[in-house]
Short mmCIF file of C-alpha atoms and ligand atoms in Angstrom, two decimals:
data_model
loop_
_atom_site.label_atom_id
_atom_site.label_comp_id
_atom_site.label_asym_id
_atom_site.label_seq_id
_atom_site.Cartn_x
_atom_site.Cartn_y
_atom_site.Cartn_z
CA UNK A 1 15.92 26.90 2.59
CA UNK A 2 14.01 24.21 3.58
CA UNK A 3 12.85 24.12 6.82
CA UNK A 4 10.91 20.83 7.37
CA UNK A 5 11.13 17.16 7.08
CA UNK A 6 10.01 14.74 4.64
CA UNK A 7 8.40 11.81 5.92
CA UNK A 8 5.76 8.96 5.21
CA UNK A 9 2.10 8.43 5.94
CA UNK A 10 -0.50 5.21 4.88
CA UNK A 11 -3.29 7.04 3.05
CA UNK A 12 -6.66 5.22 1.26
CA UNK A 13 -5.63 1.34 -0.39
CA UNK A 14 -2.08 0.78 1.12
CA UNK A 15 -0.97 4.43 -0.89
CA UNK A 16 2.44 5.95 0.96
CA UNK A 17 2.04 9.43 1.01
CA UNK A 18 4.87 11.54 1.49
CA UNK A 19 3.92 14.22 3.73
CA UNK A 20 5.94 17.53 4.96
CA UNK A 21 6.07 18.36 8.50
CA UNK A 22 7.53 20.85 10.98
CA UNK A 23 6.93 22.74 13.90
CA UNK A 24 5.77 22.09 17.41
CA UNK A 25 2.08 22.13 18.89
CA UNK A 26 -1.25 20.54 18.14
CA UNK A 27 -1.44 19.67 14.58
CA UNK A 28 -2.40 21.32 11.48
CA UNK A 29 -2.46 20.03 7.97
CA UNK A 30 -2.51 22.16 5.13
CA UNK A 31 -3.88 20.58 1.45
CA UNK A 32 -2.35 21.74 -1.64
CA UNK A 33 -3.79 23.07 -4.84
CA UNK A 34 -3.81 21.55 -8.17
CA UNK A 35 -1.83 20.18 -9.85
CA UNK A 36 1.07 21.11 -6.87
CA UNK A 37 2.26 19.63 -4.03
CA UNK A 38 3.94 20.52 -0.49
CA UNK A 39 6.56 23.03 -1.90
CA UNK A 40 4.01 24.97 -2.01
CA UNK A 41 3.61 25.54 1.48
CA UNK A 42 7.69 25.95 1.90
CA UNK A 43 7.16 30.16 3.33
CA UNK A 44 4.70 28.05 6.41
CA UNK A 45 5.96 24.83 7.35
CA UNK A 46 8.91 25.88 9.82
CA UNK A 47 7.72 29.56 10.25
CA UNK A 48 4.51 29.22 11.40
CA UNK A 49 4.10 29.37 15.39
CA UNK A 50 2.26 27.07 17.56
CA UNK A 51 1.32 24.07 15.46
CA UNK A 52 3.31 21.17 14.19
CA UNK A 53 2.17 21.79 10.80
CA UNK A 54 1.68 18.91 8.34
CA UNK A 55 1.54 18.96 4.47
CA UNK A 56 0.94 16.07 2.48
CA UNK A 57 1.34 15.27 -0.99
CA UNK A 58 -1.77 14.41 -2.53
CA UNK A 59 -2.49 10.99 -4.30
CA UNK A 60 -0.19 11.56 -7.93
CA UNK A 61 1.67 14.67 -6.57
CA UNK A 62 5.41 15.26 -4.94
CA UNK A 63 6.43 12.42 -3.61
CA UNK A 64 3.63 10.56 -3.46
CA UNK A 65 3.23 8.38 -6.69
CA UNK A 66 0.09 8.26 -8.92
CA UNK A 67 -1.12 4.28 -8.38
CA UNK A 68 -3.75 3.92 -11.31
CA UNK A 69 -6.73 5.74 -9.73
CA UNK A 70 -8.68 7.36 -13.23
CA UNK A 71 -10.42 9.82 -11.04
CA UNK A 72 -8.97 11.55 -7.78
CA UNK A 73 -12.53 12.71 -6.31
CA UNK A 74 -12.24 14.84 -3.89
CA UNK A 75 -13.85 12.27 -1.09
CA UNK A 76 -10.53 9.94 -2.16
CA UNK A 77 -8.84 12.90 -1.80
CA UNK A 78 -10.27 13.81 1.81
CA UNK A 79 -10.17 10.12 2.86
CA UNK A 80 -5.92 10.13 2.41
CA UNK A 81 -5.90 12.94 4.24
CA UNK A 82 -8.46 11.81 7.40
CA UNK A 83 -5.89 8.89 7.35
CA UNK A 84 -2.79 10.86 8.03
CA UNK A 85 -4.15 13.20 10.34
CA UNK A 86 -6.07 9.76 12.54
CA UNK A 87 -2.25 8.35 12.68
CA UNK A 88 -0.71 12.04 13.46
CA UNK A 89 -2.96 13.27 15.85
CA UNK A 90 -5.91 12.08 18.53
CA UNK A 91 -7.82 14.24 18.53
CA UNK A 92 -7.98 15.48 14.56
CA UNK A 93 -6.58 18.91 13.26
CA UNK A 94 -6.66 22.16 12.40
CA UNK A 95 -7.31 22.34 8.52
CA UNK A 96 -6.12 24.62 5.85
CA UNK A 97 -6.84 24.00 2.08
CA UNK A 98 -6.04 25.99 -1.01
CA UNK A 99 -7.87 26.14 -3.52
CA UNK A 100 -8.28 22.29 -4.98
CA UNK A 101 -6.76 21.67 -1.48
CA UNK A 102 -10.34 23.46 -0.12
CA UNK A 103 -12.58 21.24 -2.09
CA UNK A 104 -10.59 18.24 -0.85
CA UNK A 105 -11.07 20.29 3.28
CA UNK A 106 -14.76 20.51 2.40
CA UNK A 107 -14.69 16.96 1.48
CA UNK A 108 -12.82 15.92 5.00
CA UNK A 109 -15.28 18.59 6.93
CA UNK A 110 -18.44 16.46 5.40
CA UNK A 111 -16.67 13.12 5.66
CA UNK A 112 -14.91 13.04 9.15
CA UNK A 113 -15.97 15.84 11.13
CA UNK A 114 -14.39 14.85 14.03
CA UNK A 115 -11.25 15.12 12.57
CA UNK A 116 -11.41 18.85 12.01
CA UNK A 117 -10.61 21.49 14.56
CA UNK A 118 -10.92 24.87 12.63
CA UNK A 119 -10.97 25.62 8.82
CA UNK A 120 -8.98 27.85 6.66
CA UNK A 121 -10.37 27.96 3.36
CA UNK A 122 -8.13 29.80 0.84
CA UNK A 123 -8.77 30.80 -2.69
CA UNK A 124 -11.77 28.75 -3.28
CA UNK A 125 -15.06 27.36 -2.97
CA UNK A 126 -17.75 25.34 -1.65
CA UNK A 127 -20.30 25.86 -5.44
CA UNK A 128 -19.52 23.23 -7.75
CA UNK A 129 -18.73 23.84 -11.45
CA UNK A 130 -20.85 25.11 -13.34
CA UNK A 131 -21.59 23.84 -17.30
CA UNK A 132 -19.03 26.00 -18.43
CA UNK A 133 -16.23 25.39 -16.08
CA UNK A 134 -16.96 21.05 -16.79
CA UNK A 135 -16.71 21.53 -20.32
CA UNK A 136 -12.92 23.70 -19.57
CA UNK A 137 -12.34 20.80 -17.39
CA UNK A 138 -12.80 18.50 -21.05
CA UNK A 139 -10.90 21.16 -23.22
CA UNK A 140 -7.82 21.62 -20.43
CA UNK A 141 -7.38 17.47 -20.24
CA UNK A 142 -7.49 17.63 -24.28
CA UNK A 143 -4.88 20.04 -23.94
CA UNK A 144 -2.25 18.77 -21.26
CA UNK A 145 -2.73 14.99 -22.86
CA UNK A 146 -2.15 16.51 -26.51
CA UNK A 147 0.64 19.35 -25.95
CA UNK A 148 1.87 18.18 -22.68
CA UNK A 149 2.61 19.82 -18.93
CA UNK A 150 4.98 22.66 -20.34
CA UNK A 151 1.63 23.84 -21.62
CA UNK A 152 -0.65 24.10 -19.20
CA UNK A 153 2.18 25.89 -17.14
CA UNK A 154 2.05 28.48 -19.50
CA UNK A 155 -2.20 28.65 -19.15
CA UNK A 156 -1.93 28.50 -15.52
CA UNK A 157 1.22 31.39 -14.62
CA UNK A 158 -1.17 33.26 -16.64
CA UNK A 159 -4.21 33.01 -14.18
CA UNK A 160 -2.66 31.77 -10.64
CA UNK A 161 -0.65 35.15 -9.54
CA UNK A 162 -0.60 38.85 -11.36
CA UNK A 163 1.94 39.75 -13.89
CA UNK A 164 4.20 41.33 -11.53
CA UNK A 165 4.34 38.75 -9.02
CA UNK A 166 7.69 37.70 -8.19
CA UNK A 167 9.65 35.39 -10.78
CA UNK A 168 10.51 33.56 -7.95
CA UNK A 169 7.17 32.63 -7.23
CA UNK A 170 6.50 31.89 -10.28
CA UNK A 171 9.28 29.82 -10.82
CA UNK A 172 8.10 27.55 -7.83
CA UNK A 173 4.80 27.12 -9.27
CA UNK A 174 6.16 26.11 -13.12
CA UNK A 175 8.56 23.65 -11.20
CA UNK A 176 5.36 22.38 -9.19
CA UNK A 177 3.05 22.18 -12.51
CA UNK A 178 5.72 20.43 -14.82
CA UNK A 179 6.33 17.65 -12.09
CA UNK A 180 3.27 16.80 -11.46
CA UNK A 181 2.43 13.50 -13.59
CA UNK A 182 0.13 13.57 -16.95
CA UNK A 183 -2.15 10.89 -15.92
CA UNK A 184 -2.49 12.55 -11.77
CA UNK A 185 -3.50 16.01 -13.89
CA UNK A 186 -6.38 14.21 -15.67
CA UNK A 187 -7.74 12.61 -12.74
CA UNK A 188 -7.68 15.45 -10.58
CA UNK A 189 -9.46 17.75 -12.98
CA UNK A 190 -11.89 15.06 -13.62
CA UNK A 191 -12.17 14.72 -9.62
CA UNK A 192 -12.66 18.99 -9.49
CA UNK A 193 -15.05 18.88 -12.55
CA UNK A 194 -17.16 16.25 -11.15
CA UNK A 195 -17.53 17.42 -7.33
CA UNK A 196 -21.10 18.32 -5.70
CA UNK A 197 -21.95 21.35 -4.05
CA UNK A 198 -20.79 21.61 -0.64
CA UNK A 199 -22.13 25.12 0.50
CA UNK A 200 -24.60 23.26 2.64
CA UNK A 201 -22.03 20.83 4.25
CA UNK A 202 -20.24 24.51 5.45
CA UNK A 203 -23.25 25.87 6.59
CA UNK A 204 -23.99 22.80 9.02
CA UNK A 205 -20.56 22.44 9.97
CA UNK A 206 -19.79 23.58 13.10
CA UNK A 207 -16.16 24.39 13.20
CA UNK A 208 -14.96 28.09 13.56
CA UNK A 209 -14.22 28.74 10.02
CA UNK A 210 -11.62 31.68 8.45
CA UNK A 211 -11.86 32.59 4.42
CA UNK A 212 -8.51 34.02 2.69
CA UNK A 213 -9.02 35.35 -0.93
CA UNK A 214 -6.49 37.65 -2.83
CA UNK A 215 -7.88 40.56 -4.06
CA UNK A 216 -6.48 39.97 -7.20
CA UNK A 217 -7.53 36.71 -7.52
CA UNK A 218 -8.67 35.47 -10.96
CA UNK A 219 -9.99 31.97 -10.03
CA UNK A 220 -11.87 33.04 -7.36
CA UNK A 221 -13.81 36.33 -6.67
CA UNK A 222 -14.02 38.51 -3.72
CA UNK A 223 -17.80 38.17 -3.76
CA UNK A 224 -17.71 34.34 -4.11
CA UNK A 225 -15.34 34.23 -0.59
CA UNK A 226 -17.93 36.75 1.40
CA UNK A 227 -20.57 34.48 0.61
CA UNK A 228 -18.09 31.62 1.88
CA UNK A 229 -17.68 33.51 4.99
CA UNK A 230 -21.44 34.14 5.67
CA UNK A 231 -22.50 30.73 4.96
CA UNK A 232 -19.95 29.81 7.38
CA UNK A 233 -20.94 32.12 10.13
CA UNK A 234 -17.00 33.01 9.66
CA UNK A 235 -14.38 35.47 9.22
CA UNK A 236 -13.27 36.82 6.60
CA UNK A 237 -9.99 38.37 4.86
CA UNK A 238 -9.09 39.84 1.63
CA UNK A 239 -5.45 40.49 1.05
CA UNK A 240 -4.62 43.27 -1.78
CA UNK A 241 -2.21 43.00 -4.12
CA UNK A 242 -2.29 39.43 -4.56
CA UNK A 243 -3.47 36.37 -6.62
CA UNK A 244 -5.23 32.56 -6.04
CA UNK A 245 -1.97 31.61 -4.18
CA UNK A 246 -1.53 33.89 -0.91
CA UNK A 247 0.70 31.43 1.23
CA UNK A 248 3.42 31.98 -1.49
CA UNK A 249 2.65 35.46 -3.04
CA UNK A 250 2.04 37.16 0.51
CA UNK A 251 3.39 34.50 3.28
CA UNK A 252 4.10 37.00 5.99
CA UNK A 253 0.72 38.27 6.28
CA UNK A 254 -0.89 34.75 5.27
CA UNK A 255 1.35 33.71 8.56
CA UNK A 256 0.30 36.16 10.87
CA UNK A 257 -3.61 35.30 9.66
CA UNK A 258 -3.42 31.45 10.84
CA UNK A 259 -1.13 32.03 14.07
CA UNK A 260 -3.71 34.74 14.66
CA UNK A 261 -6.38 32.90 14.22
CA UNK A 262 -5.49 29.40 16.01
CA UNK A 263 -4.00 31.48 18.82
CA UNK A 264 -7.40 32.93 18.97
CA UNK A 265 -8.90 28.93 18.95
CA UNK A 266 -9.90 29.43 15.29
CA UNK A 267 -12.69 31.63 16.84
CA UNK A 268 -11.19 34.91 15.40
CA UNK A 269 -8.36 35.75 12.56
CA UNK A 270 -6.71 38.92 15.00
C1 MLT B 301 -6.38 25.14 -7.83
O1 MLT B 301 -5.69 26.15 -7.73
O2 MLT B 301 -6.31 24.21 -7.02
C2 MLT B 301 -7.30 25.01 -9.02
O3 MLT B 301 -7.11 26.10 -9.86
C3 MLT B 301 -8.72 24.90 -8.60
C4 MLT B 301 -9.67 24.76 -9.74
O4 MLT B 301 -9.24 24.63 -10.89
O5 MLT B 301 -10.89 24.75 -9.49
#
């Protein structure tokens, strides 16, 4: 069941993103992962209460076509998005981001403050990568080029939710991963391996900020999203039983966490 529409949006260089949107209220955008695209939000947009929530496609994912771009920074990223939300909304939007989808809010928060409202950062982080996790970046774009998506959907069901998460779920995120173009997978990990450190850019910002990990989470550890929280003066929640992808794995409870915390004014997650 699908409980949104499907509609268009000018991003960065004449790009047409196709963004999903539903609900009623002030607007919130919510930025996808890698290498996904709106489905992912399917359990929020037209369930969650008192936004008009907006997902868009990132450049090269969904609907919204890869146009030659060798690296998708994260600031390219951030600048499609600050583009939809300037023609959705006048006065900018409350922000949720996902893992890659929290580099690319980090990005926007740094970029166009006055665009953000309130942050949700889920399942990631503000450090950049370190020597090891740039040379994976290499070895993982040897590997998609050479043995193809099917592959690296394999790698990633292995790290993204726990063993027993629900086939369904998992299902979802294969159909996501083997969709996504070849060429959009290499620039986006070149875009994650090559992005700064934006710990300080939280720290300064001044938006009321709430941090979402799974307690099972193999990306991202528990520690890693306290020290998110602190830096950010913000709130923070661990969910048990789950992976890196909470809006899918646990979207009750993930729902109850943003309508708790914008009905709040992003100021507190209850
Ligand atoms: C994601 O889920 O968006 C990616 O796993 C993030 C990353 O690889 O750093």
């Amino acid at each position: 069941m699908f409980g949104y529409d499907l509609t268009t949006y000018g991003g960065m260089r004449g790009l047409v993103m196709t963004v999903a949107a539903a609900g009623r209220g002030p607007t919130a955008v919510a930025i996808h992962g890698f290498p996904l695209d709106h489905r992912m939000w399917a359990d929020q947009l037209g369930v969650v209460e008192g936004r008009r929530l907006l997902a868009p496609d990132l450049r090269g994912s969904g609907g919204t076509p890869w146009v030659g771009d060798p690296v998708h920074t994260m600031d390219l990223l951030a600048d499609d998005v600050a583009s939809v939300i300037r023609s959705a909304s006048s006065d900018g939007a409350d922000v949720v981001g996902l893992s890659m989808g929290g580099y690319v809010a980090l990005a926007l928060v740094e970029r166009h403050p006055d665009l953000v409202r309130s942050l949700v950062l889920c399942a990631t982080r503000t450090r950049p990568d370190t020597d090891e996790a740039r040379a994976r970046r290499d070895a993982t774009i040897e590997a998609v080029v050479s043995r193809g998506r099917e592959s690296l959907a394999d790698a990633m069901l292995e790290v993204l939710v726990p063993a027993d998460a629900d086939p369904l779920v998992r299902a979802r995120l294969r159909t996501m991963v083997e969709q996504t173009p070849t060429e959009s997978i290499v620039a986006s990990l070149r875009g994650m391996r090559d992005r700064p450190d934006r710990t300080e850019v939280l720290a300064r910002s001044q938006v009321p900020v709430l941090v979402v990990v799974g307690e099972e989470d193999a990306l991202v550890g528990v520690a890693e999203a306290e020290e998110m929280a602190e830096v950010a003066d913000g709130r923070l929640e661990v969910i048990p039983g789950v992976g890196h992808m909470p809006p899918m794995e646990a979207p009750s409870i993930f729902n109850a966490l943003l309508e708790g915390f914008w009905r709040a004014g992003g100021r507190d997650a209850r």
